[in-house]
């Protein structure tokens, strides 16, 4: 939801997009120290609740 949004999930998507931006920013700021930062963005997972 942080990359592709859907109706009814706007707040959730905003938080996920913010976490992706945080990971990108941290990666850029810490690269000079040899530190990497990654964000894992899994797709939809079917569970009993969904």
XYZ file of C-alpha atoms in Angstrom, residues 11-36:
26
model
C -4.207 6.330 6.082
C -2.512 2.927 5.968
C -0.914 3.746 2.599
C 0.363 7.081 3.897
C 2.112 5.411 6.820
C 3.652 2.757 4.561
C 4.847 5.403 2.065
C 6.397 7.320 4.968
C 8.303 4.224 6.068
C 9.631 3.722 2.542
C 10.775 7.361 2.458
C 12.398 6.928 5.879
C 14.356 3.912 4.651
C 15.486 5.762 1.510
C 16.551 8.806 3.524
C 18.420 6.708 6.086
C 20.174 4.819 3.289
C 21.331 8.071 1.694
C 22.478 9.647 4.965
C 24.357 6.629 6.273
C 25.898 5.393 2.999
C 29.116 7.303 3.651
C 29.625 5.190 6.800
C 29.082 1.897 4.984
C 25.648 1.394 6.548
C 22.809 0.140 4.381
